[in-house]
Structure formats: structure tokens, C-alpha cells
XYZ file of C-alpha atoms in Angstrom:
520
model
C 60.291 134.969 -64.855
C 62.403 132.619 -62.614
C 65.800 134.364 -63.691
C 65.027 137.892 -64.855
C 62.210 139.084 -62.557
C 62.378 136.810 -59.388
C 66.071 136.014 -58.851
C 67.452 138.997 -60.676
C 69.927 137.164 -62.897
C 70.466 137.184 -66.705
C 68.126 135.130 -68.816
C 70.282 132.436 -69.837
C 72.510 132.560 -66.865
C 73.901 128.819 -66.476
C 72.720 128.931 -62.796
C 69.394 129.019 -63.577
C 67.845 125.465 -63.866
C 65.039 126.687 -66.265
C 67.458 127.812 -69.213
C 67.878 124.112 -70.994
C 63.838 124.151 -70.933
C 63.606 127.647 -72.572
C 65.861 126.551 -75.600
C 63.957 123.233 -75.894
C 60.863 125.128 -75.860
C 62.007 127.545 -78.700
C 62.677 124.487 -80.848
C 59.676 122.543 -80.029
C 57.276 125.615 -80.413
C 58.822 127.879 -83.283
C 60.529 124.923 -85.136
C 58.545 121.596 -84.937
C 55.445 123.293 -83.990
C 55.182 126.101 -86.541
C 56.454 123.607 -89.338
C 53.702 121.099 -88.480
C 51.114 123.754 -88.650
C 52.448 125.125 -92.114
C 52.573 121.649 -93.136
C 49.057 121.003 -92.069
C 47.875 124.451 -94.182
C 50.033 123.144 -97.329
C 48.163 119.538 -97.295
C 44.875 120.863 -96.121
C 44.659 124.042 -99.026
C 45.720 121.053 -101.681
C 42.859 118.887 -100.361
C 40.395 121.743 -100.483
C 41.120 122.562 -104.071
C 41.160 118.856 -105.011
C 37.826 118.519 -103.380
C 36.095 121.515 -105.287
C 37.824 120.511 -108.326
C 36.537 117.061 -108.419
C 32.880 118.532 -108.451
C 33.536 119.963 -111.920
C 32.698 117.224 -114.462
C 33.750 119.936 -117.086
C 37.407 120.159 -115.661
C 37.903 116.357 -115.656
C 36.322 115.818 -119.002
C 38.431 118.269 -120.899
C 41.585 118.602 -118.389
C 41.624 114.851 -117.383
C 43.946 113.940 -114.634
C 46.464 116.932 -115.130
C 43.549 119.346 -114.842
C 42.494 117.974 -111.489
C 46.252 117.973 -110.359
C 46.949 121.607 -110.990
C 46.827 122.473 -107.235
C 49.358 119.858 -106.526
C 51.472 121.068 -109.431
C 51.393 124.690 -107.669
C 52.637 123.181 -104.376
C 55.321 121.077 -106.162
C 56.366 124.177 -108.499
C 56.766 126.150 -105.125
C 59.073 123.898 -103.373
C 61.343 123.622 -106.456
C 61.372 127.382 -106.851
C 62.293 127.692 -102.981
C 65.045 125.144 -103.229
C 66.781 127.337 -106.206
C 66.297 130.553 -104.116
C 67.815 129.049 -101.346
C 71.172 129.821 -102.912
C 70.597 133.416 -102.781
C 71.372 133.739 -98.853
C 74.243 131.021 -99.310
C 76.154 131.899 -102.465
C 74.993 134.804 -104.399
C 74.154 137.415 -101.654
C 75.824 135.908 -98.348
C 75.465 137.936 -94.943
C 78.732 139.815 -94.249
C 77.802 142.439 -91.771
C 75.002 142.786 -89.188
C 73.036 145.171 -91.136
C 72.596 142.768 -93.978
C 70.618 139.777 -92.063
C 67.190 141.114 -92.312
C 67.867 142.413 -96.193
C 69.136 139.353 -97.593
C 66.403 137.287 -95.873
C 63.740 139.739 -97.551
C 65.373 139.660 -100.815
C 65.584 135.982 -100.736
C 61.470 136.044 -99.960
C 60.664 138.545 -102.732
C 63.012 136.636 -105.285
C 61.136 133.685 -104.641
C 57.764 135.290 -105.206
C 58.535 137.053 -108.253
C 59.933 133.658 -109.918
C 57.152 131.569 -108.763
C 54.415 134.150 -110.207
C 56.030 133.259 -113.693
C 56.149 129.492 -112.872
C 52.402 129.564 -111.817
C 51.478 131.002 -115.073
C 53.139 128.258 -117.109
C 51.715 125.640 -114.874
C 48.243 126.955 -115.606
C 48.562 126.742 -119.280
C 50.314 123.137 -119.110
C 47.850 121.558 -116.901
C 44.465 123.386 -117.310
C 42.505 123.188 -120.318
C 41.774 126.383 -122.354
C 38.228 126.843 -120.735
C 36.344 124.885 -118.201
C 33.266 125.242 -115.945
C 32.650 124.676 -112.291
C 29.419 124.916 -110.306
C 29.455 127.892 -108.149
C 27.818 127.846 -104.453
C 25.036 130.267 -105.905
C 24.163 127.314 -108.190
C 25.009 128.988 -111.380
C 27.987 127.579 -113.802
C 30.893 129.909 -114.132
C 33.414 129.539 -117.059
C 36.940 129.521 -116.172
C 40.349 130.177 -117.905
C 43.897 129.217 -117.169
C 44.499 133.121 -116.608
C 41.700 133.319 -114.151
C 43.297 130.317 -111.913
C 46.821 132.215 -112.320
C 45.296 135.498 -111.017
C 43.708 133.782 -108.202
C 46.811 132.120 -107.325
C 49.287 135.164 -107.391
C 46.610 137.062 -105.389
C 47.467 134.946 -102.651
C 51.429 134.745 -103.366
C 51.636 138.458 -103.256
C 49.505 139.021 -100.297
C 51.376 136.531 -98.238
C 54.664 138.596 -99.302
C 52.649 141.739 -98.278
C 51.689 140.440 -94.876
C 54.982 139.019 -93.856
C 56.427 142.802 -94.431
C 53.685 144.398 -92.581
C 54.144 142.144 -89.908
C 57.971 142.925 -89.862
C 56.974 146.587 -89.758
C 54.929 146.518 -86.585
C 57.375 143.859 -84.861
C 61.197 145.165 -85.649
C 62.786 147.540 -83.757
C 64.212 149.390 -86.828
C 60.637 150.975 -87.186
C 58.702 153.302 -85.095
C 55.933 151.159 -83.491
C 58.286 149.085 -81.598
C 60.302 151.988 -80.440
C 57.356 153.967 -79.487
C 56.531 150.878 -77.064
C 59.912 150.896 -75.757
C 60.028 154.550 -75.112
C 56.557 154.055 -73.215
C 58.597 151.858 -70.662
C 60.033 154.996 -69.236
C 56.759 155.420 -67.084
C 56.650 151.842 -66.118
C 55.054 148.297 -67.129
C 51.575 149.846 -67.359
C 52.362 151.966 -70.114
C 54.206 149.287 -71.907
C 51.473 147.164 -71.927
C 48.951 149.481 -73.070
C 51.375 150.816 -76.113
C 51.837 147.006 -76.936
C 48.339 146.120 -77.044
C 47.494 149.112 -79.132
C 50.005 148.155 -81.627
C 48.616 144.709 -81.631
C 45.261 145.834 -82.262
C 46.254 148.214 -85.078
C 48.253 145.826 -86.865
C 45.565 143.836 -87.680
C 44.078 146.493 -90.083
C 46.273 146.084 -93.103
C 46.613 142.353 -93.123
C 42.838 141.936 -92.560
C 42.356 144.370 -95.433
C 44.700 142.479 -97.788
C 42.828 139.001 -96.953
C 39.401 140.440 -97.555
C 40.350 141.811 -100.698
C 42.038 138.343 -101.794
C 38.622 136.722 -100.610
C 36.497 139.053 -102.839
C 38.953 138.753 -105.902
C 39.300 135.060 -105.921
C 35.713 134.218 -105.310
C 34.765 136.789 -108.130
C 36.880 135.088 -110.418
C 36.561 131.355 -109.591
C 34.248 130.953 -106.833
C 35.600 128.851 -103.907
C 37.910 127.087 -106.301
C 39.471 130.376 -106.711
C 39.559 130.737 -102.774
C 41.639 127.654 -102.741
C 44.073 128.589 -105.098
C 44.654 131.966 -103.349
C 45.728 129.788 -100.197
C 48.172 127.483 -102.264
C 49.484 130.588 -103.664
C 50.120 132.055 -100.427
C 51.626 129.069 -99.481
C 53.896 128.554 -102.711
C 56.636 130.226 -100.674
C 56.387 127.787 -97.735
C 59.985 126.471 -97.949
C 61.391 129.952 -97.973
C 59.016 131.363 -95.087
C 59.637 128.360 -92.868
C 63.485 128.513 -93.240
C 63.280 132.353 -92.441
C 61.094 131.425 -89.477
C 63.435 128.685 -88.135
C 66.333 131.211 -88.184
C 65.236 133.023 -85.357
C 65.082 130.208 -82.697
C 68.137 128.977 -83.994
C 69.943 132.381 -83.091
C 68.032 132.678 -79.715
C 69.426 129.264 -78.876
C 73.051 130.451 -79.773
C 72.713 133.708 -77.445
C 71.633 131.090 -74.723
C 74.560 128.881 -75.333
C 76.947 131.599 -75.339
C 75.630 133.058 -72.185
C 75.797 129.543 -70.275
C 79.105 128.803 -71.649
C 80.140 132.133 -70.381
C 81.725 133.168 -73.511
C 83.241 136.781 -73.896
C 80.520 139.431 -73.982
C 81.390 140.603 -77.544
C 80.113 137.253 -78.626
C 76.739 137.674 -76.756
C 76.650 141.222 -78.583
C 76.833 139.469 -81.869
C 74.280 136.684 -80.922
C 71.827 139.509 -79.784
C 72.023 141.305 -83.133
C 71.397 138.054 -84.806
C 68.626 137.226 -82.155
C 66.873 140.591 -82.856
C 66.672 139.872 -86.368
C 65.721 136.503 -85.896
C 62.803 137.912 -83.637
C 61.592 139.865 -86.744
C 61.975 137.177 -89.135
C 60.014 134.638 -86.607
C 57.343 137.359 -86.786
C 57.232 137.462 -90.268
C 56.804 133.645 -90.488
C 53.913 133.889 -87.763
C 52.042 136.591 -90.161
C 52.751 134.442 -92.859
C 51.042 131.386 -91.218
C 48.152 133.276 -89.774
C 47.378 134.701 -93.382
C 47.824 131.189 -95.084
C 45.410 129.445 -92.125
C 42.836 131.950 -92.809
C 42.718 131.197 -96.672
C 42.965 127.755 -95.876
C 40.129 127.851 -93.686
C 38.060 129.586 -95.959
C 39.119 127.031 -98.855
C 38.331 124.142 -96.430
C 34.841 126.165 -95.816
C 34.156 126.324 -99.427
C 34.889 122.490 -99.717
C 32.268 121.800 -96.860
C 29.934 124.165 -98.697
C 30.582 122.140 -101.592
C 30.279 118.691 -100.257
C 27.384 119.612 -97.960
C 25.205 120.609 -101.089
C 24.664 124.098 -99.279
C 23.560 127.183 -101.423
C 23.216 130.978 -100.873
C 19.668 130.804 -99.737
C 20.513 127.890 -97.052
C 23.328 130.094 -95.566
C 21.868 133.347 -95.382
C 22.583 135.615 -92.604
C 18.853 136.351 -92.490
C 18.232 133.069 -91.110
C 18.239 133.041 -87.046
C 19.995 129.720 -86.962
C 22.831 130.958 -89.112
C 23.079 134.245 -87.096
C 23.134 132.679 -83.702
C 25.703 130.099 -84.937
C 27.989 132.743 -86.380
C 28.068 134.739 -83.026
C 28.603 131.581 -81.054
C 31.421 130.634 -83.570
C 33.137 134.125 -83.114
C 33.207 133.335 -79.508
C 35.295 130.236 -79.852
C 38.818 131.668 -80.277
C 38.248 133.774 -76.856
C 37.270 130.544 -75.093
C 40.169 128.779 -76.656
C 42.867 131.561 -75.782
C 41.593 131.872 -72.154
C 42.366 128.271 -71.722
C 45.995 128.209 -73.433
C 46.934 131.695 -71.745
C 45.947 130.185 -68.182
C 47.584 127.007 -69.136
C 51.029 128.717 -69.905
C 50.411 131.005 -66.695
C 50.030 127.760 -64.296
C 52.952 125.789 -66.086
C 55.144 129.089 -65.559
C 53.839 129.409 -61.918
C 55.215 125.817 -61.365
C 58.675 126.230 -63.119
C 59.405 129.537 -60.865
C 58.428 127.635 -57.935
C 60.798 124.763 -58.922
C 63.704 127.229 -59.907
C 63.115 128.790 -56.511
C 63.420 125.715 -54.653
C 66.506 124.747 -56.308
C 67.994 127.988 -55.304
C 66.846 127.403 -51.846
C 68.027 123.789 -51.512
C 71.165 123.486 -53.588
C 74.031 125.278 -51.733
C 76.027 127.838 -53.552
C 73.881 127.493 -56.531
C 72.263 131.049 -56.667
C 75.463 132.774 -55.375
C 77.463 130.612 -58.157
C 79.937 129.338 -55.500
C 82.770 127.385 -57.218
C 82.086 123.701 -56.751
C 78.197 123.818 -56.158
C 76.168 121.030 -57.055
C 74.746 121.463 -60.894
C 70.997 122.736 -61.042
C 68.377 119.879 -62.180
C 67.552 121.098 -65.584
C 65.539 117.581 -66.192
C 62.922 118.578 -63.517
C 62.145 121.907 -65.272
C 62.102 120.207 -68.812
C 59.591 117.549 -67.437
C 57.372 120.368 -65.922
C 56.936 122.041 -69.306
C 56.861 118.799 -71.134
C 53.877 117.630 -68.839
C 51.990 120.831 -68.903
C 51.924 121.155 -72.634
C 50.351 117.746 -72.989
C 48.029 117.963 -70.142
C 46.957 121.159 -70.643
C 46.019 120.794 -74.491
C 43.249 118.258 -73.630
C 40.603 120.763 -72.934
C 41.182 123.181 -75.696
C 41.548 120.097 -78.498
C 38.301 118.775 -77.050
C 36.624 122.154 -77.435
C 37.772 122.707 -80.912
C 37.042 119.161 -82.053
C 33.456 118.773 -80.760
C 32.071 121.898 -81.264
C 31.721 121.588 -85.024
C 30.416 117.720 -84.552
C 27.989 118.808 -81.820
C 26.442 121.428 -84.123
C 26.306 119.473 -87.414
C 24.808 116.440 -85.310
C 22.123 118.272 -83.277
C 21.309 121.638 -85.381
C 22.366 120.576 -88.882
C 24.731 121.783 -91.921
C 23.338 125.270 -91.904
C 24.557 125.854 -88.162
C 28.176 124.223 -89.047
C 28.143 127.181 -91.840
C 27.669 129.650 -89.661
C 29.912 128.438 -86.831
C 32.760 127.971 -89.310
C 32.184 131.517 -90.588
C 32.397 133.216 -87.346
C 35.320 131.456 -85.804
C 37.448 131.889 -88.727
C 36.810 135.725 -88.773
C 37.359 136.184 -85.327
C 40.277 133.789 -85.029
C 42.402 136.043 -87.765
C 41.685 139.068 -85.830
C 43.108 137.736 -82.371
C 45.898 135.720 -84.050
C 47.474 138.688 -85.638
C 46.876 140.922 -82.657
C 48.439 138.356 -80.177
C 51.356 137.308 -82.229
C 52.490 141.068 -83.193
C 51.740 142.231 -79.720
C 54.036 139.629 -78.414
C 56.867 140.072 -80.891
C 56.510 144.005 -80.284
C 57.039 143.503 -76.666
C 60.061 141.199 -77.327
C 61.836 143.680 -79.593
C 61.205 146.341 -77.427
C 62.923 144.887 -74.489
C 65.870 144.137 -76.822
C 65.856 147.836 -78.073
C 66.252 148.746 -74.585
C 69.039 146.252 -74.089
C 70.898 147.426 -76.951
C 71.181 151.037 -75.213
C 69.312 152.618 -77.766
C 66.789 154.368 -75.349
C 67.864 157.518 -73.655
C 65.914 159.220 -71.097
C 67.223 163.012 -69.966
C 70.549 162.112 -71.346
C 70.996 158.719 -69.486
C 71.214 155.565 -71.613
C 68.898 152.880 -70.255
C 70.499 149.450 -70.260
C 69.894 146.018 -68.509
C 68.947 146.199 -64.602
C 67.569 150.127 -65.157
C 63.688 150.319 -64.153
C 63.175 151.073 -67.766
C 64.564 147.660 -68.744
C 62.402 145.777 -65.883
C 59.214 147.516 -67.323
C 60.399 146.075 -70.763
C 60.774 142.483 -69.190
C 57.385 142.642 -67.937
C 56.042 143.289 -71.398
C 57.799 140.584 -72.764
C 56.900 138.024 -70.446
C 53.434 138.829 -70.692
C 54.029 138.606 -74.774
C 55.344 135.188 -74.582
C 52.508 133.218 -74.326
C 50.452 135.521 -76.853
C 52.962 135.369 -79.469
C 54.140 131.715 -78.997
C 50.970 129.834 -77.699
C 47.534 131.543 -78.201
C 48.225 133.296 -81.582
C 49.909 130.536 -83.358
C 47.557 128.002 -81.724
C 44.415 130.050 -83.420
C 45.681 128.916 -86.608
C 44.787 125.309 -85.991
C 41.397 126.572 -84.506
C 40.476 127.895 -88.139
C 41.807 124.661 -90.020
C 40.756 122.045 -87.536
C 37.231 123.168 -87.368
C 36.759 123.280 -90.967
C 38.427 120.017 -91.752
C 36.333 118.158 -89.355
C 33.044 119.790 -90.768
C 34.302 118.624 -94.229
C 35.268 115.138 -93.260
C 31.790 114.715 -91.401
C 29.846 116.412 -94.310
C 28.092 113.475 -95.478
C 27.407 112.219 -92.041
C 25.748 115.297 -91.305
C 23.690 115.268 -94.226
C 22.454 111.822 -93.492
C 20.689 113.212 -90.433
C 17.250 114.500 -91.202
C 18.609 115.430 -94.572
C 21.137 117.861 -93.037
C 18.622 119.402 -90.377
C 20.225 117.789 -87.398
C 18.533 115.681 -84.779
C 16.392 118.889 -83.665
C 15.277 118.922 -87.035
C 14.910 122.958 -87.078
C 13.454 124.445 -89.980
C 15.702 125.320 -93.151
C 15.512 128.209 -95.625
């Protein structure tokens, strides 16, 4: 905003005091933030599977410690397979030209998925007994086999790969959806925004359909244990997906450094090409993170249902308490997103004013006069850092206290409804927000490449069409970098808190809460 929109200078111009804050933000958001999010999913999915498995006396009696540790074996096997497959991009098929970038990364992800499919089959027959039983949510006892466990795991594994590639289709300017968004900039920013929002909404259809299918198949085969294994399967390629995701901010920062160091234009063209591929790979990582967060949330929900002693009758949608809680839970992601979006807007407003102050008070800075005083980068970094810590207090309190208050006052049944609503609503919003932002970002880069031609005139940086694309990109940043990824935490944190406090909730009027409302 401060550079491109307000002052009319390039995004990473060394005169702009906010450029270092931008580069730091890429690292803490897309590297540290996404890494901690996926690590949390990894640990929480494993814990959910262990909690459900620990309720099976049959698995422990027949399989022993090895049978109980099967979820950990999946995680460990995934790490080793990803480590081996990393050599594909570095030694076996290294990138030699621009068009190879996305291809090599996708080959690596595909190879990891194929090899892990075989590895999980072997692990299932090594760790699990030939036959064992687990108590289903319905109260019946279900017979399981290693083949069923493998089926649930690879369902999650392959769906993660599919969701990643679908995300790429909707966010890469190599395909029709993003090019349509770029073309829509011809008539201004408003049509760009409309097309981008429509793309985001449409991009939820196939991923949500895939996730719904996985949940149905996994639950049918192995009840809640199957859902937890599907979540672990999707996270099996975590190391590869995280490497693909981190590629994006690295290239973005390289482009920023090239601009700030005033290197030749040819260098910036190379980094822009890398950055465009990086935006797509980052979007693949975000799609993967959202899909896995949904399954992890469901796995934790299953662990909560098991731990709280709930059955099908007590969590029936016919119950007014459950239905009311579900509707309230579906609203939580909107409340949370409103807080995070407004926080980004306030911090950006403060940053723009600070940059304007420096341009006004530091002689020669905006004009680039030789010998001018350097910009105060530290002040801009402090603004974003302080805002990130201060503004996350209220959203965190919302997410952490809601399940606790529901459990204490309304009981475990209400918590089950709350979690179901929050998870089902969060997944739609997260996919839509992330893909909309990614599409706007790459639509802008598609324009900057000179790929949009209107009435025979190539549209480049500085044109009215480019200005419209920049507006979309600016609106998309808080969607794809804040609200979208943060909804992953909403799904998981509400579920893990409910699981941790399940016994406490049950101790209050036998799970009916302080209000002691009638239960089914």
C-alpha cells in the first residue's frame, strides 16, 4: 500500500521504509507460522489416533505396544520417505529452466505419495494384529484388519495430494481461472474483486467434496480411528509439502533483495518468475494445511466423543441443544475472521502513515536524492510486530473460551454441536480466503509479465489495468496470509481444548453442565 498505491513507487523500492518489514513478514508468516501450524496438525493427529486406539482393549491385548504405536509409525515412515524423495529436486531431476520449477516440485510430491503408499501397507502388517476390535461411536464393536487401516491412511494421503493440485489450478496463472481474474481488471478494481471472490467460492467445491468423501469412507471402515488415520495419512507427506511451501517466501525475499540492491532488471525478471511459481507452491502448501486441519479437527472431535462417553443418541441433530450449538459454532469463524481482518487493516493504516511521515520528514528520501538519510526500517518492523501480538489477544480469547464456556454451562453435548459447526464452517472459509488471495496475487504477476493484451496494447506495470490488479492483490493479502491460515488453528484449538477438558465437563452434573439442561 505505502509503495505501490500511495507513493507510486515499486513494491520493493529501497526508498520505502516498509520493505524490510515486508520481507520479515514473509518469513514469520509463510515459514515459521505455517511450519508451526503443520507441526501442530502432525502432533494433534497422532494424539487423536492414540486416544481412540487406547480405548480398544482388543488392540492392546493382541497388538501390544506395537499395535498402539501404529500412528507414530506412520508419522516416522512419512518423515523418512520425504527425506529420501528430497533428492529428486536436488540430484535426480534438478531445475534447469524456468518451466521446470513447478514440474519438479509436483513430481517430488507425487513420488513421495506413491512411495509412502507402499510403506504404510508394510507398516500396517508389521505393527497391527491380523484382527482386532474397537468400540464404535454407535456403541457397537467393529472388527478391523491391517488392510482397512491402510485403506483409511492412503485415502487421506492421496486426497492431500489431490487438494494440493486443485489449489494449484485455482491459484496459478498457468491456468484459466487466474487469467480470467487478470482479464477482469480491464474494467477496474471492482470487477477484479468480484471475479476473485467468485473464484474463491468456486474453489471450495472439489476439495470439500474430497474431504467429505474421505470422512465417509474412513468412518465407514474404521469409525473415528479411521478418521484419525486418514488425517495422519494426509500429513504423511508433511516434510515435502512444507519444503514446497517455504520455497515461495524464499523466492519472494530474493526478489525483494534484488530490487533493494538495485540489481539489473534481468535479475528481477528471473526472481519474478521464481516468485510466481513460489506463490503457487505456497498456495499448494496452504491447501494441504487447510485440508489436514479439517481432518485433524475431526479426529480430535472423535477423540473428544470417545473421551466424553457420547453416543449417537446424545449428539443427534434432532436435539434442540445440539442444533443451536451447531449454528453458533458455524458463526465462530466469521467472528474470528472479522477480528483478524480488521487487525490487519489497522496495522496497515498505521504503517502507511509512518511511511508517509518518513517521506515527508526525511529530505530527499522519496525523490531518491543522493546522500539522503536512510529510512527508519526498525520503526516499521516494530509497528507490525507490536500489532501482531496485541491484535491476536481478542481472537485467541474467543477461540479458547468458547468451548470451555459451552462445556461448563451447557455440557458435553453442546460442545459436540459447537465443534461440528465450527469445523464445517471453517473449512469452507479457509479454502475460499486462501485461494482468493492467491489468485489475486498471481493475477497481478500475470499482468506484470505483460501477458494481458487489451485492444492490441500490452498492459504492464503502471497501467490502469495493473493498478486494478494491485488493489486485488492488496485486499487478498490479509485473506491468504492471515484469516485463511488462521482458521486452521480455530478448527484444531477448539477441538484440542475440548478433548483436554472432556473429563472436567463430565464431572459437572454428569456432563449436563451447570445449567443441567435435559439430555437425550
